[in-house]
Coordinates of C-alpha atoms in Angstrom, one line a residue:
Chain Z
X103 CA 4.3 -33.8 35.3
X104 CA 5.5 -31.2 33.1
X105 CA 6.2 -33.7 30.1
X106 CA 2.7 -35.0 30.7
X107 CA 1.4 -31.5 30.3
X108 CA 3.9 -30.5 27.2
X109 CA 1.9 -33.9 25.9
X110 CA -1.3 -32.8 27.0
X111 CA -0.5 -29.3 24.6
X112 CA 0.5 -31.0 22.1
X113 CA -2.0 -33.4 21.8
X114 CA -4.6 -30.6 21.7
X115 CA -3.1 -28.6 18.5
X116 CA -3.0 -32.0 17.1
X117 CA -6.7 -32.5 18.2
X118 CA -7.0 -29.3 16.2
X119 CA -5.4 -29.9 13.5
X120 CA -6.8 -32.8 12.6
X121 CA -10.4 -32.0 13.1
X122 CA -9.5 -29.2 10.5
X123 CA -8.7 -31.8 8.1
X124 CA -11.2 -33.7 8.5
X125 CA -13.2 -30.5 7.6
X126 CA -11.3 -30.0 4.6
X127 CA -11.6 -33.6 3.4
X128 CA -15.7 -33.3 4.5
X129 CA -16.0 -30.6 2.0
X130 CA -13.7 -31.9 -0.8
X131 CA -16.1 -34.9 -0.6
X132 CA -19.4 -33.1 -0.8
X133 CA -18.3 -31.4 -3.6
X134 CA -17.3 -34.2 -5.6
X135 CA -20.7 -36.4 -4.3
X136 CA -22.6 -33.0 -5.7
X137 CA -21.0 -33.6 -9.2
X138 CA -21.4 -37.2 -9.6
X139 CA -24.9 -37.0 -8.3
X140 CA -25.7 -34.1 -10.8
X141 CA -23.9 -35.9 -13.5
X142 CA -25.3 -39.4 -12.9
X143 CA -29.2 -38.0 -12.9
X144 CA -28.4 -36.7 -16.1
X145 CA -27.3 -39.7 -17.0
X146 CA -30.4 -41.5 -16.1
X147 CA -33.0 -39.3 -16.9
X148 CA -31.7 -39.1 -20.2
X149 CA -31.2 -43.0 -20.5
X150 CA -34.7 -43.5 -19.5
X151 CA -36.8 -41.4 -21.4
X152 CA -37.1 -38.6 -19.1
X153 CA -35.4 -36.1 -20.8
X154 CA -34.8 -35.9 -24.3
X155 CA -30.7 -36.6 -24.7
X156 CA -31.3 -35.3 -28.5
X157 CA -31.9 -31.7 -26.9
X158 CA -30.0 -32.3 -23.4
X159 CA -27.5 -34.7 -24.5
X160 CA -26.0 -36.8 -21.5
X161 CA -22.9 -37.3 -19.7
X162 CA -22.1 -40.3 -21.8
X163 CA -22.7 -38.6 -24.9
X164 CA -20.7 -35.7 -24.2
X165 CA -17.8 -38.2 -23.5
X166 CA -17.9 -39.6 -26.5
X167 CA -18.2 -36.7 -28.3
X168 CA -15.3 -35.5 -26.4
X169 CA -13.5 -38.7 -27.6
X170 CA -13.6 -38.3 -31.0
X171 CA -12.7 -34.8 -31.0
X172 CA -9.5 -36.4 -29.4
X173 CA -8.9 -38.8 -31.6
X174 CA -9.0 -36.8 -35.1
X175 CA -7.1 -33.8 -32.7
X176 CA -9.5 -31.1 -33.8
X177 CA -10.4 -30.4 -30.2
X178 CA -6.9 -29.3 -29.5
X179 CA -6.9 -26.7 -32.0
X180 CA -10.2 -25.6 -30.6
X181 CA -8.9 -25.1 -27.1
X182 CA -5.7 -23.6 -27.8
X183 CA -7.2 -20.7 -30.4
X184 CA -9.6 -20.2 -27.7
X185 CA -6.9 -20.1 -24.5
X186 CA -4.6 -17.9 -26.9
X187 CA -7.1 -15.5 -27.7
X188 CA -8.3 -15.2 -23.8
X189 CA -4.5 -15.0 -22.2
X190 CA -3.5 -12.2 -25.4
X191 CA -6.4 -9.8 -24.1
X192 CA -6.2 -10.9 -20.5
X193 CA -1.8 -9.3 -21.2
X194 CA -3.1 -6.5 -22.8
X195 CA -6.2 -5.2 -20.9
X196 CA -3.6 -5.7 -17.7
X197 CA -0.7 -4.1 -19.8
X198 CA -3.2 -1.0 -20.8
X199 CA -5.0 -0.8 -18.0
X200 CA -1.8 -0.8 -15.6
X201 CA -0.4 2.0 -18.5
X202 CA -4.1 4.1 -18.1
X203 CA -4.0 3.7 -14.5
X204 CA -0.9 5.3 -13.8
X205 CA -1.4 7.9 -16.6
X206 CA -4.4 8.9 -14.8
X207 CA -2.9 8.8 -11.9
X208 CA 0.0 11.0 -12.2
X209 CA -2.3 13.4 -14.0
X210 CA -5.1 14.6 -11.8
X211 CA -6.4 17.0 -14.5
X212 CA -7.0 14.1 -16.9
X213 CA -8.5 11.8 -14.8
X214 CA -11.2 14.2 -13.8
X215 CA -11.6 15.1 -17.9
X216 CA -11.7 11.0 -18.2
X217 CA -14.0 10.1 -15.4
X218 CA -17.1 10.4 -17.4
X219 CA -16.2 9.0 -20.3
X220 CA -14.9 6.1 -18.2
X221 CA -18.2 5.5 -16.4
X222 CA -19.9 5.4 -20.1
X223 CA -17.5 2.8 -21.6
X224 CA -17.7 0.8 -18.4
X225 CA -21.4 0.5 -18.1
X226 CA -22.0 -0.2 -22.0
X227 CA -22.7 -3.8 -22.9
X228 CA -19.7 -4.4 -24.9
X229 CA -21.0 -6.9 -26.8
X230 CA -23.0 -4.3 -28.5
X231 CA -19.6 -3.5 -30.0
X232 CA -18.9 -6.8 -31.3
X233 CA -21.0 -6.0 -34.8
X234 CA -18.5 -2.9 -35.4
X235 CA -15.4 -4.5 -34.9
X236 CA -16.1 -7.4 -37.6
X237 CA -17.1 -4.2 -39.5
X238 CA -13.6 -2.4 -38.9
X239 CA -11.3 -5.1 -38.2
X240 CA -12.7 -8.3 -40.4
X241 CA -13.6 -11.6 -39.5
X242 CA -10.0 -13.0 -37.3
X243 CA -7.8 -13.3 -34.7
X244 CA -7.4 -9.7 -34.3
X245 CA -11.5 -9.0 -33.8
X246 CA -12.0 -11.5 -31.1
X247 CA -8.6 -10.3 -29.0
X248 CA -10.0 -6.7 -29.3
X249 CA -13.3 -8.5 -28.3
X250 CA -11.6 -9.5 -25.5
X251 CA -10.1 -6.8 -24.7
X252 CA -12.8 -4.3 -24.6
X253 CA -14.9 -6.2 -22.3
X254 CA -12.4 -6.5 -19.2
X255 CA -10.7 -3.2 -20.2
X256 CA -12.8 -0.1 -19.1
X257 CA -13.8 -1.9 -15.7
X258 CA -9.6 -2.7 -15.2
X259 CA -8.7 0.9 -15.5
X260 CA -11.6 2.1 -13.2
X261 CA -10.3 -0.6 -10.4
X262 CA -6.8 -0.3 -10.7
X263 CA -7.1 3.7 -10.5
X264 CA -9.1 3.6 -7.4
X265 CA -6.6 0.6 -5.7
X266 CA -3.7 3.5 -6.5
X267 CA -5.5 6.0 -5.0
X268 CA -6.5 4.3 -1.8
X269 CA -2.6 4.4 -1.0
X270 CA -2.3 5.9 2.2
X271 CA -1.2 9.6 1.0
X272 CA 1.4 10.3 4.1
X273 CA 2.9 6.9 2.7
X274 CA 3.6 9.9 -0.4
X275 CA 4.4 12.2 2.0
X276 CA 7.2 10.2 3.3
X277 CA 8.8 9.9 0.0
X278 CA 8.8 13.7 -0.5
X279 CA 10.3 14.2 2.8
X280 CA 13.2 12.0 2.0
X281 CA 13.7 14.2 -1.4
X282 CA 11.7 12.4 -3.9
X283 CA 9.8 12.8 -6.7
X284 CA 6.0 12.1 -7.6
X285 CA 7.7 9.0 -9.8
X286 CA 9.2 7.9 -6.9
X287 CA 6.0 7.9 -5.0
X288 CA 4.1 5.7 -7.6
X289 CA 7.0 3.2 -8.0
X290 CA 8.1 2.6 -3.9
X291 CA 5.0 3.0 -2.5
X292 CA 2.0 3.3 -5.1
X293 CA 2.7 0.1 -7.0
X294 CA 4.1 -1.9 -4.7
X295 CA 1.1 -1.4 -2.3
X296 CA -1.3 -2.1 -5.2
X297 CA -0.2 -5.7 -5.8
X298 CA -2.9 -7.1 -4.2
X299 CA -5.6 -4.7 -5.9
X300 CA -3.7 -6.0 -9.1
X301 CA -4.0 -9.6 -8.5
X302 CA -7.6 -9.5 -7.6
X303 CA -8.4 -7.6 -10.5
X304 CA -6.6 -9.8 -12.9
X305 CA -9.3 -12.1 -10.9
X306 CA -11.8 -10.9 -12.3
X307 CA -10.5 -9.8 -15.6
X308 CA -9.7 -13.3 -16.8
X309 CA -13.2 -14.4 -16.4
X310 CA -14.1 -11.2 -18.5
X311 CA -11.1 -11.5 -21.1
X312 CA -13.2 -15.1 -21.6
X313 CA -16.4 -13.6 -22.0
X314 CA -15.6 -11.0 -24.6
X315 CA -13.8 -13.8 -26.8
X316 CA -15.9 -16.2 -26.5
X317 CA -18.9 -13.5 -27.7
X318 CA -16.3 -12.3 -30.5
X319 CA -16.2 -16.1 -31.7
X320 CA -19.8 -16.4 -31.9
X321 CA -19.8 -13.6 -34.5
X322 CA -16.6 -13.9 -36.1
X323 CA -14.7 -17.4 -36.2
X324 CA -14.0 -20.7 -38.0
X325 CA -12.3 -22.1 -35.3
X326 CA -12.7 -22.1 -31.1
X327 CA -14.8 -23.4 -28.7
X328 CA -17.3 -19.8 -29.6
X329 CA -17.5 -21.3 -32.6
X330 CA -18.0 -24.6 -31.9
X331 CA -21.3 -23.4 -29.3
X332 CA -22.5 -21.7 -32.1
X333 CA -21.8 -23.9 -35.2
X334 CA -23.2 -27.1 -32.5
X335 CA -26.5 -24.8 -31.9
X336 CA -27.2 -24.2 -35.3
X337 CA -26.9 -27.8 -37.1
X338 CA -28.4 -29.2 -33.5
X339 CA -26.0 -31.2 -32.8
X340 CA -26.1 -30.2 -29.1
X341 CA -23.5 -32.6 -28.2
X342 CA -20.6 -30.5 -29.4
X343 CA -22.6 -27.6 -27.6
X344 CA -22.8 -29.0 -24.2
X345 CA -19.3 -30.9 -24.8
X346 CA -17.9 -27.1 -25.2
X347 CA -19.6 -25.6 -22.5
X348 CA -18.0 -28.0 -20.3
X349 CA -14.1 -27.5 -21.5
X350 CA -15.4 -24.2 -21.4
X351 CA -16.1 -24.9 -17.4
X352 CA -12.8 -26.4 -16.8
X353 CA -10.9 -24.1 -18.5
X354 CA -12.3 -21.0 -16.2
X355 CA -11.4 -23.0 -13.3
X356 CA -7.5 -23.6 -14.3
X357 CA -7.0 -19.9 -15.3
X358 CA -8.5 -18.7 -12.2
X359 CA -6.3 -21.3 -9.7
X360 CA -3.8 -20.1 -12.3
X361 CA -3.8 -16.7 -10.5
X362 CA -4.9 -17.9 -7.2
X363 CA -1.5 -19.3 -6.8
X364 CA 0.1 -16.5 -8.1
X365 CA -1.7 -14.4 -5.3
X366 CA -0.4 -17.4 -2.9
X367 CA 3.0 -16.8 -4.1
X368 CA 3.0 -13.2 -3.1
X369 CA 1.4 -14.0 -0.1
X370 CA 4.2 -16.3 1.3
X371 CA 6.5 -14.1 -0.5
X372 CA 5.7 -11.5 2.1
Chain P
X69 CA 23.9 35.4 11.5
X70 CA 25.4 34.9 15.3
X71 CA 25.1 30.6 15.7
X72 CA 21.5 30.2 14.1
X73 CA 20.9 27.9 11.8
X74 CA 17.6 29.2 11.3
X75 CA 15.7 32.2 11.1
X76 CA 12.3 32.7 10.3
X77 CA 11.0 36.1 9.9
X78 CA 7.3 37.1 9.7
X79 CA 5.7 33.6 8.2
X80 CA 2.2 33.3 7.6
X81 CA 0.7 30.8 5.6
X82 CA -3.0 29.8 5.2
X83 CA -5.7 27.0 3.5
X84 CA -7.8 27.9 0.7
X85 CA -10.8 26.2 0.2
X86 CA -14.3 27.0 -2.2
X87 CA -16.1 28.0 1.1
X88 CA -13.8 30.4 2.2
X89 CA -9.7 31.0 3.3
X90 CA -8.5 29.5 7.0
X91 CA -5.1 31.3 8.0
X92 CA -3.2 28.3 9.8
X93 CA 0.2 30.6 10.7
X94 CA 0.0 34.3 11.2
X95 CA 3.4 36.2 11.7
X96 CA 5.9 33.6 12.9
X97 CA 9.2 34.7 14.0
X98 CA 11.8 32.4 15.8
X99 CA 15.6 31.1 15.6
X100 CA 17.1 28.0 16.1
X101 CA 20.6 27.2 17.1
X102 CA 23.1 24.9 15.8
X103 CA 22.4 21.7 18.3
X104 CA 19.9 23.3 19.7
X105 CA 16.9 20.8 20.7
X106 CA 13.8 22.8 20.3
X107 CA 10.3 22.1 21.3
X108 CA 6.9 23.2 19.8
X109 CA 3.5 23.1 21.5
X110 CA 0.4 24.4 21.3
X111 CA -3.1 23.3 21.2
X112 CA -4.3 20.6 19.0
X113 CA -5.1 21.7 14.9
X114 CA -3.4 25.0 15.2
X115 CA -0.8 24.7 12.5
X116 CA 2.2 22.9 14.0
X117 CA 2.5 20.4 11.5
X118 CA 2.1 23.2 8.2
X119 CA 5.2 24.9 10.0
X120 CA 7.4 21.8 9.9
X121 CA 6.3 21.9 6.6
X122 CA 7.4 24.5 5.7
X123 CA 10.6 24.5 7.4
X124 CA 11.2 21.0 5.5
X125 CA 10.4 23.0 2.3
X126 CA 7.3 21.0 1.6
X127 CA 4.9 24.1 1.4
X128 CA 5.8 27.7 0.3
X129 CA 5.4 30.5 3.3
X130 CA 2.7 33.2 1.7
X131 CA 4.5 36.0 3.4
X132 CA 7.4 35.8 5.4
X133 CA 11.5 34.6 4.8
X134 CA 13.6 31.8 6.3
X135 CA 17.4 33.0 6.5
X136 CA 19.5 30.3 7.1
X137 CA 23.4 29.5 7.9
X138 CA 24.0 25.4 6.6
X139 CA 26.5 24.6 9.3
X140 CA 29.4 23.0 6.6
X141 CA 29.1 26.7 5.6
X142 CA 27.7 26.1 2.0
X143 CA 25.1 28.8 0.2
X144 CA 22.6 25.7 0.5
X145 CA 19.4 25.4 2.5
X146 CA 20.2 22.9 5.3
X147 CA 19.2 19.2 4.8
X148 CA 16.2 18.3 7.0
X149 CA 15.2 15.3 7.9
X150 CA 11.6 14.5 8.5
X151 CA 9.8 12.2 11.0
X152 CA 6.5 11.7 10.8
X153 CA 3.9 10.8 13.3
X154 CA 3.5 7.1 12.1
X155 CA 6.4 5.2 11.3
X156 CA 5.0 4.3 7.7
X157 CA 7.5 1.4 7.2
X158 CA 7.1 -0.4 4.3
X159 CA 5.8 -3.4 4.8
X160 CA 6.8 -5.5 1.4
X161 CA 10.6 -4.4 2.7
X162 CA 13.1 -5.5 5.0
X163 CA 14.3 -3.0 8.0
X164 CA 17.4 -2.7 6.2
X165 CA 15.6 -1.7 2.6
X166 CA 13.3 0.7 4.7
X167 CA 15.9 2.4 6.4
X168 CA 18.4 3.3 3.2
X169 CA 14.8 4.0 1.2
X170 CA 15.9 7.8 1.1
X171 CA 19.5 6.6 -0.2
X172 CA 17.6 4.3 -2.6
X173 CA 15.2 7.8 -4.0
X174 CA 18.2 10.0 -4.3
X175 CA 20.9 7.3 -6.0
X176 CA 22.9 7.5 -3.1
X177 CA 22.6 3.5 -2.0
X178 CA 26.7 3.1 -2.0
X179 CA 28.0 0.4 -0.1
X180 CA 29.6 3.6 2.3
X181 CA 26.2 4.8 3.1
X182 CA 24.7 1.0 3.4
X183 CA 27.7 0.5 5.9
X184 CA 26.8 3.6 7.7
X185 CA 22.9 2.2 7.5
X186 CA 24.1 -0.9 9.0
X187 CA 25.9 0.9 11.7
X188 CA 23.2 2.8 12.9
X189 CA 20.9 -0.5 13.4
X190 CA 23.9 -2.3 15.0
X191 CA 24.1 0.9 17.1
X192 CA 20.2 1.4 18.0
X193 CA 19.7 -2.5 18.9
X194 CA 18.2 -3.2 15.1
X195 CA 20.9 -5.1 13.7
X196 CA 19.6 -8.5 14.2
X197 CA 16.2 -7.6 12.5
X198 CA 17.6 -6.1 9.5
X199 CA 16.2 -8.7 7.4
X200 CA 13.1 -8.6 9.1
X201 CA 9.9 -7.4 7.7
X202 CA 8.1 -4.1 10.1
X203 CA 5.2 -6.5 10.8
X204 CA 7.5 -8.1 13.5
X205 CA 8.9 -5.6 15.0
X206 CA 7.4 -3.8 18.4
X207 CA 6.1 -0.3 18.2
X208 CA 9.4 1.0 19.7
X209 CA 11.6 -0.5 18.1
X210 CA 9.7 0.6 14.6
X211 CA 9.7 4.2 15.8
X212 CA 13.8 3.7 16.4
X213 CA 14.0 1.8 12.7
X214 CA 12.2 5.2 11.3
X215 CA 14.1 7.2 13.1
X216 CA 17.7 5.8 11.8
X217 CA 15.8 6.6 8.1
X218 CA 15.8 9.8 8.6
X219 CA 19.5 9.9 10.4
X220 CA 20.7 7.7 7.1
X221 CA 20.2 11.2 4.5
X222 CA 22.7 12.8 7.4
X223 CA 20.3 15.9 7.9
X224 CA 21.6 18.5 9.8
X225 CA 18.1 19.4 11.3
X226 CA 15.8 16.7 12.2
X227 CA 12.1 17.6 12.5
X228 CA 9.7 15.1 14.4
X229 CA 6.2 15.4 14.1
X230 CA 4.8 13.9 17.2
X231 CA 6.8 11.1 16.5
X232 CA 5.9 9.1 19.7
X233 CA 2.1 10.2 19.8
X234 CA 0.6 6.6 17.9
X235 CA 2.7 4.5 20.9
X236 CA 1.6 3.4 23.9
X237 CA 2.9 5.1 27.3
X238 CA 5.4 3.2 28.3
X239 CA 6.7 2.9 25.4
X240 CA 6.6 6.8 25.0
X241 CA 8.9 7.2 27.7
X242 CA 11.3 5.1 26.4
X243 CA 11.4 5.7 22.9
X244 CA 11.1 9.4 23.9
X245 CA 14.0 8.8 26.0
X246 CA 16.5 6.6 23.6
X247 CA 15.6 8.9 20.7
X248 CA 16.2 11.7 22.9
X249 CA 20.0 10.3 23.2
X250 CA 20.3 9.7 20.1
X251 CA 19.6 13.2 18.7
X252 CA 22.1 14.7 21.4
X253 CA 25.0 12.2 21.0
X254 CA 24.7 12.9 17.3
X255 CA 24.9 16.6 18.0
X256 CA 21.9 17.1 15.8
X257 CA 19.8 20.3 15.7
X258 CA 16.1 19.1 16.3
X259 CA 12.1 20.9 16.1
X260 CA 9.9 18.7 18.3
X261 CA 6.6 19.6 17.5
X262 CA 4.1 17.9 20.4
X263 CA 1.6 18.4 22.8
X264 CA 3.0 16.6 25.5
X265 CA 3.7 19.0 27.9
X266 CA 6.3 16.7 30.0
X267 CA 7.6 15.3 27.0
X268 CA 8.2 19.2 25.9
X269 CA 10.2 19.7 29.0
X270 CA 12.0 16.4 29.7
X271 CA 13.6 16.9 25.7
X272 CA 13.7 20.3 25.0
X273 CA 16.5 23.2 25.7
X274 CA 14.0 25.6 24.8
X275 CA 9.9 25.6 24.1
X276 CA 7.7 27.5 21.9
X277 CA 4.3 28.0 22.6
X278 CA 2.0 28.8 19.7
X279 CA -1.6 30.2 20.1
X280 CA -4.7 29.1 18.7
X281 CA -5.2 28.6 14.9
X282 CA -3.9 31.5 13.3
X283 CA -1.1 30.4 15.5
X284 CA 1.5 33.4 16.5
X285 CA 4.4 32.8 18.9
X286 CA 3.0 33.5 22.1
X287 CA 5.9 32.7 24.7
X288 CA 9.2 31.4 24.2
X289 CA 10.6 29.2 27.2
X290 CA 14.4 28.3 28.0
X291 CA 14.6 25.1 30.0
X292 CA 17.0 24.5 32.4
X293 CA 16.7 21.5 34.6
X294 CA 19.1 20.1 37.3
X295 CA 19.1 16.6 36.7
X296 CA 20.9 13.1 37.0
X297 CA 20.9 11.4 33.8
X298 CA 20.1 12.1 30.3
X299 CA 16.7 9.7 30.9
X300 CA 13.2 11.1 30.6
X301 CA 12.5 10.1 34.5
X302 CA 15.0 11.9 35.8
X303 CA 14.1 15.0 33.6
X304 CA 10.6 14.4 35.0
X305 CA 11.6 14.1 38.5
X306 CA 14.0 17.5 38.1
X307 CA 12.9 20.0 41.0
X308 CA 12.1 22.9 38.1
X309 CA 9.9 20.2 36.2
X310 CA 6.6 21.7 38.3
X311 CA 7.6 24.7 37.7
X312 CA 8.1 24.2 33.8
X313 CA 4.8 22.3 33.4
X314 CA 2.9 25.1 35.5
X315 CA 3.9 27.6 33.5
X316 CA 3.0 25.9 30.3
X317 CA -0.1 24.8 31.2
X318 CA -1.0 28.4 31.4
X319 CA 0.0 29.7 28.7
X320 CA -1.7 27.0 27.3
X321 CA -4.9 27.2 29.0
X322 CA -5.6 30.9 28.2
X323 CA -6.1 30.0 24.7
X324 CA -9.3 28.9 25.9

């Protein structure tokens, strides 16, 4: 009776378990039925005349574009200027802004003189910068990183300060009951309890690290897919436009995941 | 200097604010003795916690001195230990690297004082979850692990901040109890600060009743009760208990 009923249990989280993975595998499918779908209209319109393929180019097109940018390598150079560029200002906004944070932290006097000045930068298209840096800093590397850089910066500091302050302040009082010091407040309780507030923002500042290099290769580069969008825009071959946009896609994803599992990691770590 | 450890002599201290000043102590006086297990209470908001405070040399007195006698017989201020009203264990540690934090913060994490960390949680019934996280430990049992924090620094006055208020009754009375044992096998010199009435009495050798915010002394109470065991049932089922509570309660209730 009692093994029938152990069954009976068992069975039921099993019951569970698998209708959850059948969940899981229902949404996976969806979302790949979605993309063929999208990608095979594309296909057809622009195999039968409904859309023009010289403006909107086609899946098949794209491949083969894709193809020969293989074959001769070039694309590879593309893609790696482009990932370099994004993960050196993605290191430095995160090493700066962790570096601002804390400064503003420790200091309460300068983060109220900072506040407003803060607000400004954060609010100002950045790309309104882009002109002054080609100006002050030429036409390379160095431009689009700083391009980079001061898109996802300003809104970093701003996020990371508030995640330090949100640290439960008798969390500080217990260190300076057991003798210590405002530095040993930010680095046994402060930081550590700010990891996740960390992790999310280096979330979003990827995605903006992208953004600013991809605008500073639009203005200032010979090589990266920036360049490519713009150089494929302007002698209409919208092929290598499209082509881009799409490693452009894929490459968002992979650097996001890339953090997603570092937030996993911590997670289980825990 | 007779056995006191303390002496605090005319304290006052008060909140400033842009709308105007709110005195929190006015003119506190008291002692307390080496070993001596000594209870605060007084109505809610009227300053207990800023005089812990100040007697853990958090916050300055405005007017007012604390003469002291450290009991090794040194010129220094004694070492207090502080226990606050949540437990505030770390959560991204282990019991073991929450408990010898303060050795960690003031360099002394030698493997003496990790022994003597150990010892405690093999003592107090935490040994086995030393290499647990907080997250899966009971409310108790937290409370204890905080508790052998502050016991790690070796104060030689502890000062609990309504350590047992965020814990459930039952609980309470046993926590109360087993850290009640603790602090008087270890011959510890304690301030209680509460306003728990029964847990006042059932703990306390003597009690100190503050007034309303500014808070002054109002009554100081020795407690003397005839009872079985050091456990906080018998102390509550002492014949004087009544008598104890009744008087507190109004002292208490003319603040109102």
């Amino acid at each position: 009776m009692r093994n029938k009923e152990n069954e009976n249990v068992l069975s039921a989280q099993e019951l569970f378990i698998k209708k959850h993975r059948v969940h899981h595998h229902r949404i996976a499918g969806m979302r790949f039925l979605l993309l063929f779908l999208f990608l095979g209209i594309w296909e057809l319109c622009a195999d039968t005349g409904v859309i023009d393929s010289f403006f909107f180019s086609s899946p098949g097109r794209v491949l083969s574009c894709f193809l020969s940018m293989v074959a001769d390598y070039s694309i590879f150079q593309h893609i790696g200027i482009t990932l370099f560029e994004t993960l050196a200002s993605f290191f430095l906004v995160i090493l700066i802004g962790l570096l601002a944070a804390t400064l503003l932290w420790y200091s309460k006097g300068l983060s109220e003189i900072m506040e407003p000045y803060l607000v400004v930068l954060n609010s100002l298209p950045k790309s309104a910068l882009a002109p002054l840096f080609i100006v002050w800093l030429g036409t390379g590397m160095g431009t689009i990183i700083v391009a980079g850089i001061s898109v996802a910066l300003f809104g970093c500091i701003i996020s990371l300060y508030t995640g330090f302050h949100q640290v439960d302040a008798e969390k500080a009082t217990l260190i300076y009951t057991l003798g210590g010091t405002k530095k040993d407040v930010f680095f046994k309780v402060v930081l550590p309890d700010s990891i996740p507030t960390i992790l999310s923002t280096m979330k979003v500042n990827i995605g903006l690290a992208l953004v600013g290099v991809i605008i500073g290769e639009f203005l200032a580069a010979r090589r990266g897919l920036g360049y490519l969008i713009i150089y494929g825009s302007q002698v209409f071959q919208l092929h290598l436009v499209i082509t881009s946009i799409i490693i452009l896609c894929i490459i968002t994803m992979g650097l996001y995941q890339m953090i997603q599992y570092a937030e996993h990691w911590y997670r289980k770590k825990m | 200097m007779n056995d006191s450890i303390l002496e605090l002599h005319n304290i006052s201290y008060s909140y400033h604010s842009l709308t105007g000043e709110i005195p929190a102590l006015l003119n506190i006086s008291f002692h307390v003795k080496q070993g001596e297990f000594l209870a605060i209470v007084g109505p809610s908001g009227c300053g207990k916690s800023t005089l812990l405070s100040i007697i853990a040399r958090l916050l300055t007195p405005e007017a007012g001195t604390i003469a002291f006698q450290s009991p090794d017989g040194s010129l220094d201020y004694p070492k207090t230990g502080y226990m606050l009203q949540h437990d505030h264990l770390l959560e991204w540690r282990t019991i073991l690297k929450n408990v010898t934090l303060g050795l960690e913060i003031a360099h002394r994490d030698t493997p003496e004082n990790i022994a003597f960390a150990e010892k405690l949680l093999e003592d107090y019934d935490l040994y086995k979850f030393k290499e647990k996280h907080p997250g899966e430990l009971s409310g108790g049992m937290r409370q204890r692990a905080a508790l052998i924090r502050t016991l790690v620094m070796n104060p030689e006055i502890l000062l609990l901040d309504e350590p047992f208020s965020a814990l459930d009754y039952q609980t309470r009375l046993s926590v109360s109890g087993d850290i009640g044992n603790i602090i008087r096998t270890t011959g510890k010199t304690a301030i209680l600060i509460t306003h728990d009435l029964s847990e006042a009495i059932s703990l306390a050798d003597r009690i100190i009743v503050l007034t309303g915010r500014p808070a002054t002394v109002r009554k100081e109470l020795p407690v003397h009760l005839t009872k079985a065991d050091q456990s906080p049932l018998a102390a509550r089922s002492a014949p004087e208990f009544h008598h104890y509570f009744n008087l507190l309660w109004k002292e208490l209730s003319h603040e109102k």
